[in-house]
Amino acid sequence: MKKIIYAVVIFSCIVFGIFSVTGQAAYSQGKKTSEEGKRVIAHSEADAHKAVEQGCRIVRKIKTLHAVVCSEKTADILGFEEDVRVFATDAGANHQIGADTVQAGGNTGAGRKVVVIDTGYNYLHPELASSYLEGKDFVNGDDDPMDDNGHGSHVAGIITADGINPQAKGVAPDAGIIAGKVLDAAGSGFFSDVVAGIYWAIDGPDGIASTSDDFHPDAINMSLGTARPYVYKNFCDSVLPDVTAAIQYARQRGTAVVVAAGNSGSAGVSIPGCVSYSVTIGAVDALDKIASFSGRGNAVDLTAPGVSIFSSYPGGYATLSGTSMATPMVSGVIALLKAAQPTLSESAVESKLFKTAKDLGRRGKDPTYGWGRVNAQATVSLTEGTHKITPRAGDHPLHDAHEE
């Protein structure tokens, strides 16, 4: 086989390499308020006048109520009531997949762990701080996985954002995140770092299996993959055998490896999504229609919402589209499922996900939707048995390796 140098580049930019983050930016950052400082309420003309004398600015007057913007320090000195921010209550993708119903029943993924292998993790973001457990930076060779791109924090927020802004609430807001930074500030990196990240996710910091520092994650989320021409309509296990071996290793030790199908549309599925041991995720819109960019091929197992997904981002929030956004939806559902049924094997987790998916496209499994759109409510509610799926004629046996 011809030797190929596999580099990484973010998919929402011009592709100069062949490995990319599979998210497309609708906005580079969430919309910022034009007001600098803290917004508080003055309940009388006298209080409003006092605030103005202290350098505050009146931004709204309703009868005797004045909304004023002050510096943080001045607002604290004045001691006025904070003008509390409100948000639209649209549950968005969480409602589409039934995760909001699972959460309403008391299951928020508490006690479960997901490893996010991406551009890093902004552990200082208010939506993400409480979920951070541990991390490693494979790009710079240290233990600080701070996100200098934004993609990884957006992906992680889809899994576990606290919901300070309810529209950004994660699928499993009480799950913990272990962050492996394998992509740099430009969203690029190398498969050798991805492979190292997978083994680290399973074996822990000491690199030795079955020791006290093992993380025991329920899922590894990889919203990344190759771009054209390195996409495949069938399985690609022999193309990068080290990647295949690492994913198989994780699965054998009870961890689902959830991977984006990529954004190459009908051209095929990217590596490592086309590896037969991956749980490979395509993207649908809010109406469960396949996204035009969603990678298609025999490796696709499931779809999830991946169009205009609102989540945490450096400086606030952002709305992004891509199979990168669909993939953590499924990782979050796995956290919910394992919170409800912690003794499930990895194969049983996969079986329940596939069995309960909302069938879309052709009946049964197909190269566009896989088994269908993930259904958190049905998956978590399905408690009896492992519900093995017998593939239809033309389907691949689960995890049987093929190559285009």
GROMACS .gro file of C-alpha atoms in nm:
model
  404
    1MET     CA    1   0.000   0.000   0.000
    2LYS     CA    2   0.125   0.347  -0.085
    3LYS     CA    3   0.254   0.532   0.221
    4ILE     CA    4   0.033   0.827   0.316
    5ILE     CA    5   0.110   1.111   0.560
    6TYR     CA    6  -0.211   1.172   0.754
    7ALA     CA    7  -0.238   1.532   0.873
    8VAL     CA    8  -0.535   1.698   1.038
    9VAL     CA    9  -0.722   2.014   0.944
   10ILE     CA   10  -1.049   2.162   1.061
   11PHE     CA   11  -1.337   2.087   0.821
   12SER     CA   12  -1.498   2.430   0.840
   13CYS     CA   13  -1.192   2.590   0.679
   14ILE     CA   14  -1.017   2.530   0.347
   15VAL     CA   15  -0.888   2.174   0.361
   16PHE     CA   16  -0.510   2.164   0.325
   17GLY     CA   17  -0.469   1.822   0.486
   18ILE     CA   18  -0.676   1.507   0.490
   19PHE     CA   19  -0.773   1.473   0.855
   20SER     CA   20  -1.022   1.719   0.994
   21VAL     CA   21  -1.260   1.818   1.268
   22THR     CA   22  -1.602   1.740   1.125
   23GLY     CA   23  -1.787   2.051   1.237
   24GLN     CA   24  -1.888   2.343   1.018
   25ALA     CA   25  -1.920   2.682   1.186
   26ALA     CA   26  -2.239   2.878   1.138
   27TYR     CA   27  -2.094   3.152   1.355
   28SER     CA   28  -1.741   3.185   1.483
   29GLN     CA   29  -1.871   3.263   1.829
   30GLY     CA   30  -2.198   3.304   2.012
   31LYS     CA   31  -2.357   3.649   1.994
   32LYS     CA   32  -2.217   3.878   2.258
   33THR     CA   33  -2.411   4.140   2.447
   34SER     CA   34  -2.333   4.500   2.354
   35GLU     CA   35  -2.344   4.592   2.722
   36GLU     CA   36  -2.019   4.585   2.918
   37GLY     CA   37  -2.049   4.522   3.290
   38LYS     CA   38  -2.327   4.397   3.512
   39ARG     CA   39  -2.694   4.477   3.460
   40VAL     CA   40  -2.889   4.555   3.777
   41ILE     CA   41  -3.229   4.697   3.874
   42ALA     CA   42  -3.288   5.033   4.041
   43HIS     CA   43  -3.641   5.042   4.183
   44SER     CA   44  -3.671   5.419   4.231
   45GLU     CA   45  -3.570   5.744   4.066
   46ALA     CA   46  -3.339   5.812   4.359
   47ASP     CA   47  -3.160   5.480   4.320
   48ALA     CA   48  -3.128   5.532   3.946
   49HIS     CA   49  -2.981   5.879   4.003
   50LYS     CA   50  -2.737   5.735   4.257
   51ALA     CA   51  -2.629   5.471   4.006
   52VAL     CA   52  -2.570   5.729   3.733
   53GLU     CA   53  -2.358   5.935   3.973
   54GLN     CA   54  -2.144   5.624   4.024
   55GLY     CA   55  -2.084   5.594   3.650
   56CYS     CA   56  -2.362   5.351   3.563
   57ARG     CA   57  -2.574   5.381   3.249
   58ILE     CA   58  -2.954   5.352   3.229
   59VAL     CA   59  -3.052   5.110   2.951
   60ARG     CA   60  -3.422   5.057   3.024
   61LYS     CA   61  -3.693   5.251   3.212
   62ILE     CA   62  -4.035   5.105   3.289
   63LYS     CA   63  -4.237   5.327   3.523
   64THR     CA   64  -4.026   5.333   3.841
   65LEU     CA   65  -3.806   5.039   3.739
   66HIS     CA   66  -3.469   5.125   3.587
   67ALA     CA   67  -3.232   4.872   3.433
   68VAL     CA   68  -2.879   5.005   3.468
   69VAL     CA   69  -2.542   4.872   3.359
   70CYS     CA   70  -2.254   4.922   3.601
   71SER     CA   71  -1.906   4.789   3.639
   72GLU     CA   72  -1.891   4.469   3.846
   73LYS     CA   73  -1.730   4.661   4.133
   74THR     CA   74  -1.986   4.943   4.132
   75ALA     CA   75  -2.277   4.701   4.107
   76ASP     CA   76  -2.148   4.516   4.413
   77ILE     CA   77  -2.109   4.842   4.607
   78LEU     CA   78  -2.460   4.959   4.521
   79GLY     CA   79  -2.605   4.622   4.619
   80PHE     CA   80  -2.890   4.646   4.371
   81GLU     CA   81  -3.088   4.343   4.258
   82GLU     CA   82  -2.937   4.172   3.953
   83ASP     CA   83  -3.137   4.193   3.630
   84VAL     CA   84  -3.167   3.819   3.578
   85ARG     CA   85  -3.110   3.690   3.226
   86VAL     CA   86  -3.385   3.478   3.069
   87PHE     CA   87  -3.365   3.238   2.776
   88ALA     CA   88  -3.596   3.077   2.525
   89THR     CA   89  -3.716   2.742   2.657
   90ASP     CA   90  -3.687   2.552   2.329
   91ALA     CA   91  -3.518   2.222   2.418
   92GLY     CA   92  -3.405   2.175   2.058
   93ALA     CA   93  -3.205   1.861   1.989
   94ASN     CA   94  -3.250   1.725   2.342
   95HIS     CA   95  -3.624   1.720   2.280
   96GLN     CA   96  -3.581   1.572   1.933
   97ILE     CA   97  -3.398   1.267   2.070
   98GLY     CA   98  -3.601   1.241   2.392
   99ALA     CA   99  -3.313   1.327   2.624
  100ASP     CA  100  -3.519   1.596   2.797
  101THR     CA  101  -3.773   1.331   2.898
  102VAL     CA  102  -3.498   1.110   3.040
  103GLN     CA  103  -3.359   1.406   3.235
  104ALA     CA  104  -3.705   1.495   3.365
  105GLY     CA  105  -3.722   1.142   3.508
  106GLY     CA  106  -3.411   1.211   3.715
  107ASN     CA  107  -3.144   1.054   3.493
  108THR     CA  108  -2.878   1.312   3.405
  109GLY     CA  109  -2.586   1.076   3.351
  110ALA     CA  110  -2.443   1.123   3.699
  111GLY     CA  111  -2.143   0.905   3.773
  112ARG     CA  112  -2.069   0.823   3.409
  113LYS     CA  113  -1.758   0.925   3.213
  114VAL     CA  114  -1.701   1.021   2.852
  115VAL     CA  115  -1.358   1.083   2.700
  116VAL     CA  116  -1.360   1.359   2.438
  117ILE     CA  117  -1.066   1.335   2.197
  118ASP     CA  118  -1.063   1.666   2.013
  119THR     CA  119  -0.912   2.017   2.023
  120GLY     CA  120  -0.923   2.026   2.401
  121TYR     CA  121  -1.168   2.139   2.668
  122ASN     CA  122  -1.235   2.483   2.812
  123TYR     CA  123  -1.261   2.381   3.177
  124LEU     CA  124  -1.308   2.748   3.276
  125HIS     CA  125  -1.633   2.783   3.078
  126PRO     CA  126  -1.928   2.812   3.321
  127GLU     CA  127  -2.119   2.542   3.134
  128LEU     CA  128  -1.827   2.298   3.143
  129ALA     CA  129  -1.633   2.359   3.465
  130SER     CA  130  -1.828   2.120   3.686
  131SER     CA  131  -1.793   1.827   3.445
  132TYR     CA  132  -1.416   1.832   3.404
  133LEU     CA  133  -1.238   1.532   3.556
  134GLU     CA  134  -0.895   1.509   3.397
  135GLY     CA  135  -0.711   1.579   3.075
  136LYS     CA  136  -0.396   1.554   2.867
  137ASP     CA  137  -0.253   1.760   2.583
  138PHE     CA  138  -0.094   1.531   2.323
  139VAL     CA  139  -0.011   1.826   2.097
  140ASN     CA  140   0.206   2.018   2.343
  141GLY     CA  141   0.304   1.729   2.567
  142ASP     CA  142   0.156   1.837   2.899
  143ASP     CA  143  -0.143   1.772   3.124
  144ASP     CA  144  -0.336   2.089   3.037
  145PRO     CA  145  -0.598   2.019   2.767
  146MET     CA  146  -0.720   2.381   2.742
  147ASP     CA  147  -0.905   2.428   2.415
  148ASP     CA  148  -0.741   2.687   2.187
  149ASN     CA  149  -0.978   2.623   1.897
  150GLY     CA  150  -1.333   2.592   2.034
  151HIS     CA  151  -1.448   2.279   1.854
  152GLY     CA  152  -1.377   2.043   2.144
  153SER     CA  153  -1.561   2.263   2.393
  154HIS     CA  154  -1.864   2.281   2.164
  155VAL     CA  155  -1.862   1.902   2.126
  156ALA     CA  156  -1.820   1.845   2.500
  157GLY     CA  157  -2.101   2.087   2.580
  158ILE     CA  158  -2.341   1.882   2.369
  159ILE     CA  159  -2.265   1.591   2.600
  160THR     CA  160  -2.255   1.759   2.938
  161ALA     CA  161  -2.314   2.138   2.950
  162ASP     CA  162  -2.483   2.232   3.277
  163GLY     CA  163  -2.766   2.426   3.114
  164ILE     CA  164  -2.699   2.771   3.259
  165ASN     CA  165  -2.844   2.867   2.925
  166PRO     CA  166  -3.118   2.604   2.889
  167GLN     CA  167  -3.077   2.595   2.511
  168ALA     CA  168  -2.721   2.471   2.558
  169LYS     CA  169  -2.798   2.200   2.814
  170GLY     CA  170  -2.611   1.878   2.744
  171VAL     CA  171  -2.766   1.538   2.682
  172ALA     CA  172  -2.612   1.407   3.008
  173PRO     CA  173  -2.539   1.723   3.210
  174ASP     CA  174  -2.407   1.542   3.517
  175ALA     CA  175  -2.168   1.310   3.333
  176GLY     CA  176  -1.795   1.370   3.373
  177ILE     CA  177  -1.559   1.460   3.090
  178ILE     CA  178  -1.201   1.342   3.043
  179ALA     CA  179  -1.038   1.551   2.772
  180GLY     CA  180  -0.766   1.439   2.534
  181LYS     CA  181  -0.633   1.725   2.321
  182VAL     CA  182  -0.497   1.576   1.997
  183LEU     CA  183  -0.575   1.866   1.760
  184ASP     CA  184  -0.407   2.207   1.764
  185ALA     CA  185  -0.543   2.562   1.750
  186ALA     CA  186  -0.609   2.525   1.378
  187GLY     CA  187  -0.801   2.201   1.434
  188SER     CA  188  -0.528   1.986   1.286
  189GLY     CA  189  -0.322   1.697   1.415
  190PHE     CA  190  -0.198   1.346   1.342
  191PHE     CA  191  -0.338   0.998   1.374
  192SER     CA  192  -0.047   0.893   1.595
  193ASP     CA  193  -0.176   1.136   1.859
  194VAL     CA  194  -0.531   1.007   1.812
  195VAL     CA  195  -0.410   0.651   1.867
  196ALA     CA  196  -0.217   0.761   2.177
  197GLY     CA  197  -0.530   0.934   2.302
  198ILE     CA  198  -0.741   0.619   2.266
  199TYR     CA  199  -0.495   0.403   2.460
  200TRP     CA  200  -0.461   0.674   2.728
  201ALA     CA  201  -0.840   0.688   2.757
  202ILE     CA  202  -0.848   0.317   2.837
  203ASP     CA  203  -0.523   0.253   3.025
  204GLY     CA  204  -0.505   0.581   3.218
  205PRO     CA  205  -0.202   0.801   3.282
  206ASP     CA  206   0.034   0.512   3.363
  207GLY     CA  207  -0.033   0.349   3.027
  208ILE     CA  208  -0.087   0.010   3.186
  209ALA     CA  209  -0.416  -0.176   3.154
  210SER     CA  210  -0.618  -0.282   3.458
  211THR     CA  211  -0.445  -0.064   3.716
  212SER     CA  212  -0.592   0.173   3.973
  213ASP     CA  213  -0.563   0.482   3.751
  214ASP     CA  214  -0.770   0.343   3.463
  215PHE     CA  215  -1.051   0.582   3.366
  216HIS     CA  216  -1.315   0.317   3.274
  217PRO     CA  217  -1.506   0.552   3.041
  218ASP     CA  218  -1.844   0.458   2.903
  219ALA     CA  219  -1.767   0.618   2.567
  220ILE     CA  220  -1.487   0.780   2.373
  221ASN     CA  221  -1.613   1.061   2.150
  222MET     CA  222  -1.415   1.139   1.834
  223SER     CA  223  -1.571   1.416   1.625
  224LEU     CA  224  -1.289   1.407   1.372
  225GLY     CA  225  -1.188   1.231   1.055
  226THR     CA  226  -1.026   1.239   0.714
  227ALA     CA  227  -1.147   1.449   0.424
  228ARG     CA  228  -1.165   1.359   0.056
  229PRO     CA  229  -1.020   1.158  -0.109
  230TYR     CA  230  -0.966   0.949   0.204
  231VAL     CA  231  -1.331   0.853   0.253
  232TYR     CA  232  -1.483   0.509   0.205
  233LYS     CA  233  -1.823   0.365   0.118
  234ASN     CA  234  -1.729   0.034   0.279
  235PHE     CA  235  -1.512  -0.049   0.577
  236CYS     CA  236  -1.151   0.064   0.594
  237ASP     CA  237  -0.997  -0.144   0.872
  238SER     CA  238  -0.679  -0.225   0.680
  239VAL     CA  239  -0.604   0.134   0.569
  240LEU     CA  240  -0.469   0.244   0.908
  241PRO     CA  241  -0.435  -0.078   1.111
  242ASP     CA  242  -0.300   0.101   1.419
  243VAL     CA  243  -0.616   0.310   1.440
  244THR     CA  244  -0.831   0.001   1.391
  245ALA     CA  245  -0.640  -0.187   1.663
  246ALA     CA  246  -0.679   0.101   1.911
  247ILE     CA  247  -1.054   0.124   1.857
  248GLN     CA  248  -1.091  -0.253   1.885
  249TYR     CA  249  -0.885  -0.243   2.207
  250ALA     CA  250  -1.120   0.013   2.360
  251ARG     CA  251  -1.428  -0.182   2.260
  252GLN     CA  252  -1.291  -0.507   2.402
  253ARG     CA  253  -1.246  -0.328   2.735
  254GLY     CA  254  -1.606  -0.215   2.751
  255THR     CA  255  -1.590   0.132   2.598
  256ALA     CA  256  -1.791   0.238   2.294
  257VAL     CA  257  -1.591   0.448   2.049
  258VAL     CA  258  -1.836   0.694   1.895
  259VAL     CA  259  -1.703   0.853   1.576
  260ALA     CA  260  -1.827   1.109   1.325
  261ALA     CA  261  -1.911   0.981   0.978
  262GLY     CA  262  -1.753   1.294   0.832
  263ASN     CA  263  -1.887   1.573   0.614
  264SER     CA  264  -1.814   1.434   0.266
  265GLY     CA  265  -2.176   1.348   0.187
  266SER     CA  266  -2.234   1.073  -0.066
  267ALA     CA  267  -1.859   1.039  -0.130
  268GLY     CA  268  -1.825   0.819   0.177
  269VAL     CA  269  -1.731   0.794   0.544
  270SER     CA  270  -1.404   0.928   0.682
  271ILE     CA  271  -1.140   0.744   0.882
  272PRO     CA  272  -1.185   0.646   1.165
  273GLY     CA  273  -1.563   0.639   1.118
  274CYS     CA  274  -1.524   0.371   0.853
  275VAL     CA  275  -1.347   0.140   1.100
  276SER     CA  276  -1.582  -0.151   1.169
  277TYR     CA  277  -1.537  -0.133   1.548
  278SER     CA  278  -1.657   0.229   1.565
  279VAL     CA  279  -2.011   0.339   1.641
  280THR     CA  280  -2.037   0.574   1.343
  281ILE     CA  281  -2.271   0.871   1.343
  282GLY     CA  282  -2.428   1.072   1.062
  283ALA     CA  283  -2.626   1.395   1.095
  284VAL     CA  284  -2.991   1.483   1.048
  285ASP     CA  285  -3.171   1.816   1.072
  286ALA     CA  286  -3.452   1.912   1.309
  287LEU     CA  287  -3.702   1.729   1.085
  288ASP     CA  288  -3.498   1.407   1.083
  289LYS     CA  289  -3.390   1.462   0.722
  290ILE     CA  290  -3.034   1.364   0.639
  291ALA     CA  291  -2.796   1.659   0.627
  292SER     CA  292  -2.648   1.714   0.282
  293PHE     CA  293  -2.294   1.698   0.422
  294SER     CA  294  -2.344   1.379   0.627
  295GLY     CA  295  -2.106   1.100   0.524
  296ARG     CA  296  -2.280   0.799   0.371
  297GLY     CA  297  -2.163   0.441   0.356
  298ASN     CA  298  -2.202   0.094   0.502
  299ALA     CA  299  -2.019   0.197   0.819
  300VAL     CA  300  -2.290   0.442   0.928
  301ASP     CA  301  -2.462   0.301   1.238
  302LEU     CA  302  -2.685   0.585   1.359
  303THR     CA  303  -2.778   0.945   1.295
  304ALA     CA  304  -2.840   1.228   1.540
  305PRO     CA  305  -2.919   1.600   1.520
  306GLY     CA  306  -2.624   1.782   1.368
  307VAL     CA  307  -2.760   2.094   1.198
  308SER     CA  308  -2.751   2.432   1.375
  309ILE     CA  309  -2.663   2.292   1.716
  310PHE     CA  310  -2.625   2.551   1.994
  311SER     CA  311  -2.358   2.473   2.252
  312SER     CA  312  -2.076   2.609   2.467
  313TYR     CA  313  -1.790   2.788   2.295
  314PRO     CA  314  -1.501   3.010   2.407
  315GLY     CA  315  -1.647   3.347   2.501
  316GLY     CA  316  -2.001   3.213   2.532
  317TYR     CA  317  -2.190   2.997   2.286
  318ALA     CA  318  -2.198   2.913   1.917
  319THR     CA  319  -2.424   2.743   1.666
  320LEU     CA  320  -2.239   2.485   1.457
  321SER     CA  321  -2.335   2.216   1.207
  322GLY     CA  322  -2.162   1.891   1.123
  323THR     CA  323  -2.142   1.524   1.205
  324SER     CA  324  -1.912   1.652   1.481
  325MET     CA  325  -2.223   1.783   1.653
  326ALA     CA  326  -2.428   1.467   1.597
  327THR     CA  327  -2.163   1.236   1.743
  328PRO     CA  328  -2.167   1.370   2.103
  329MET     CA  329  -2.546   1.337   2.106
  330VAL     CA  330  -2.494   0.962   2.092
  331SER     CA  331  -2.210   0.969   2.347
  332GLY     CA  332  -2.444   1.154   2.582
  333VAL     CA  333  -2.717   0.893   2.530
  334ILE     CA  334  -2.466   0.620   2.618
  335ALA     CA  335  -2.395   0.804   2.945
  336LEU     CA  336  -2.768   0.813   3.021
  337LEU     CA  337  -2.806   0.445   2.935
  338LYS     CA  338  -2.512   0.341   3.155
  339ALA     CA  339  -2.645   0.557   3.439
  340ALA     CA  340  -2.969   0.358   3.421
  341GLN     CA  341  -2.802   0.019   3.360
  342PRO     CA  342  -2.439   0.039   3.474
  343THR     CA  343  -2.358  -0.330   3.421
  344LEU     CA  344  -2.434  -0.333   3.047
  345SER     CA  345  -2.158  -0.461   2.822
  346GLU     CA  346  -2.038  -0.250   2.531
  347SER     CA  347  -2.205  -0.485   2.283
  348ALA     CA  348  -2.533  -0.459   2.476
  349VAL     CA  349  -2.506  -0.079   2.468
  350GLU     CA  350  -2.467  -0.086   2.091
  351SER     CA  351  -2.751  -0.332   2.049
  352LYS     CA  352  -2.991  -0.117   2.251
  353LEU     CA  353  -2.892   0.197   2.059
  354PHE     CA  354  -2.953   0.026   1.725
  355LYS     CA  355  -3.271  -0.155   1.831
  356THR     CA  356  -3.442   0.159   1.961
  357ALA     CA  357  -3.337   0.407   1.692
  358LYS     CA  358  -3.611   0.579   1.496
  359ASP     CA  359  -3.600   0.401   1.162
  360LEU     CA  360  -3.550   0.647   0.877
  361GLY     CA  361  -3.488   0.596   0.507
  362ARG     CA  362  -3.504   0.236   0.389
  363ARG     CA  363  -3.649  -0.012   0.636
  364GLY     CA  364  -3.377  -0.143   0.866
  365LYS     CA  365  -3.016  -0.042   0.831
  366ASP     CA  366  -2.912   0.165   0.530
  367PRO     CA  367  -2.597   0.358   0.426
  368THR     CA  368  -2.759   0.698   0.482
  369TYR     CA  369  -2.924   0.675   0.826
  370GLY     CA  370  -2.773   0.354   0.959
  371TRP     CA  371  -3.027   0.198   1.193
  372GLY     CA  372  -3.195   0.538   1.226
  373ARG     CA  373  -3.193   0.846   1.447
  374VAL     CA  374  -3.088   0.785   1.806
  375ASN     CA  375  -3.377   0.779   2.054
  376ALA     CA  376  -3.261   0.843   2.410
  377GLN     CA  377  -3.597   0.785   2.574
  378ALA     CA  378  -3.652   0.449   2.405
  379THR     CA  379  -3.293   0.338   2.460
  380VAL     CA  380  -3.293   0.409   2.832
  381SER     CA  381  -3.641   0.258   2.874
  382LEU     CA  382  -3.539  -0.070   2.708
  383THR     CA  383  -3.417  -0.260   3.012
  384GLU     CA  384  -3.478  -0.624   2.937
  385GLY     CA  385  -3.223  -0.841   2.757
  386THR     CA  386  -2.957  -0.736   2.510
  387HIS     CA  387  -3.187  -0.734   2.206
  388LYS     CA  388  -2.939  -0.856   1.950
  389ILE     CA  389  -3.004  -0.744   1.596
  390THR     CA  390  -2.996  -0.992   1.311
  391PRO     CA  391  -2.862  -0.806   1.006
  392ARG     CA  392  -3.077  -0.806   0.693
  393ALA     CA  393  -2.945  -0.949   0.368
  394GLY     CA  394  -2.689  -0.701   0.242
  395ASP     CA  395  -2.608  -0.567   0.588
  396HIS     CA  396  -2.266  -0.620   0.734
  397PRO     CA  397  -2.237  -0.834   1.046
  398LEU     CA  398  -2.154  -0.595   1.325
  399HIS     CA  399  -1.780  -0.523   1.334
  400ASP     CA  400  -1.691  -0.753   1.048
  401ALA     CA  401  -1.405  -0.574   0.871
  402HIS     CA  402  -1.426  -0.485   0.503
  403GLU     CA  403  -1.247  -0.232   0.288
  404GLU     CA  404  -1.347  -0.030  -0.014
   0.00000   0.00000   0.00000
